Amino acid sequence: MITADLAVRRVGRLATLAGPVPRTGRAMRDLAVVPDAAVAAARGRIAWVGPDAAFDAAVEMAPGAETLDADGAAVGPGFVDPHTHLAFAGDRDDEIRRRLAGASYQEIAAEGGGIVRTVEATRSASVDDLAGLVCARLDEMLLCGTTTAEVKSGYGLETGAEIRSLEAIRLAASRHPATVVPTFLGAHEVPREHRGNRARYVDLLVREMIPAVAERRLAAFADVFCEEGVFTVEESRKVLLAAREHGLKLRIHADELATTGGAELAGELGARSADHLVFVSERGMRALAEASCVATLLPAAAFYLRLGQFAPARGLVAVGAPVALASDVNPGGGLSPSLPFAMAVACFAMGLSLEEALAAVTVNAAFSLDLHGEVGSIEVGKRADLVLLRSARLLDLVRVGVRATRAVVKDGRVVVRDGRLVAGSAPRP
Ligand SMILES: [Zn+2]
């Protein structure tokens, strides 16, 4: 008999996502559904999964334990968002309005807008203020069902400010129920003071910033914005090799605005994830599949940036690359914290099936963060992170404007109930 402190009963369809990790090809459609199911958790971990009819014989509830009644609705793993830029201060709303009037991302950056403007605001924010902003954004994500999030630095762009950003991310993680994976993104942009000598900034990244971040154990991953007009493939390789030498795992912003060869570089270096990929080449797609490097797609970014084009999601699935989806929350146009919104665009603009989109925000997203042993599927021993949907109908996930989740459980605790946050960034007892 298992003693549980939380149970979810009368689940119409339990999408466990148990099975192979990462999901590729046809396996991306396999949600490993248990019909008429129940789940039990003990001390924050999944303790039992099975048919509801077998629950009473297998599980006893501890005194004071809570039982959620799914009333026939679907339940899945808590969503995993593998690409966000939550650690920023200020806003760039004026630039977003200019894009609505027809200006491109590159035009705005060339006029001194873009990332460097957020850098000014972020450098002058305190660690505590920045942590508060990260927590408020994690709250919004939790409401949408996200229980694990990667969070990047990258608006400091000098050693001290990058370290403060990562400290703010760590502080936010200690205050918030969500599981947070910190990524060092000092190579997000060349800051204004180094524009006359790019090599000097790359050198600073390699010789000073990466060792300082690694020494303080502030990041699990390092990332580079490998893009036309930002960091070249050569510069990106230098930065990522240094990061790898210092024990950091790798991710790359690749082929977002033009075909630059970022995906090929990700394959070459054994990066865990190559992100965006709107303009990825055929060769790049094959490189990702061969290296089991996750193709992390950010449909909301392409949508809000008005790129007029989306990553070739179907081609990536066909070639055998593991596909994940992320929100890309950021001040330049990452306006939606909602993975269900990313799923809606991924399905209706990019042609993923609902099942593929769900695998992309759970098991494959967890693999992209190297956390698949902990989150991303509902299996005994993993963290008890669950989303209760509104009905048994998966289409309810992509009905934009209607809240997709009715309740969210994080580490065996109800954090969203009836669509309201009951345990977010507020201090916990
Ligand atoms: Zn990004």
Coordinates of C-alpha atoms and ligand atoms in Angstrom, one line a residue, residues 83-85 150 152 155 185 188 223 225 253 256 275-276 298 301 328-330, ligand 1:
H83 CA 13.6 29.1 -23.7
T84 CA 12.8 32.4 -21.9
H85 CA 14.4 35.8 -21.3
E150 CA 14.7 27.8 -18.5
K152 CA 18.5 33.2 -19.5
Y155 CA 20.8 41.8 -20.6
L185 CA 23.7 34.3 -22.4
H188 CA 23.2 37.8 -26.6
D223 CA 23.8 30.1 -25.0
F225 CA 22.8 34.4 -30.3
H253 CA 19.9 30.7 -31.0
E256 CA 16.2 32.8 -36.6
D275 CA 16.5 27.3 -31.0
H276 CA 14.3 29.3 -33.4
L298 CA 9.4 29.5 -30.8
A301 CA 8.4 34.8 -31.5
D328 CA 10.5 33.0 -25.8
V329 CA 9.2 35.5 -23.3
N330 CA 11.3 38.7 -23.8
Ligands
ZN1 ZN 15.9 33.9 -27.2

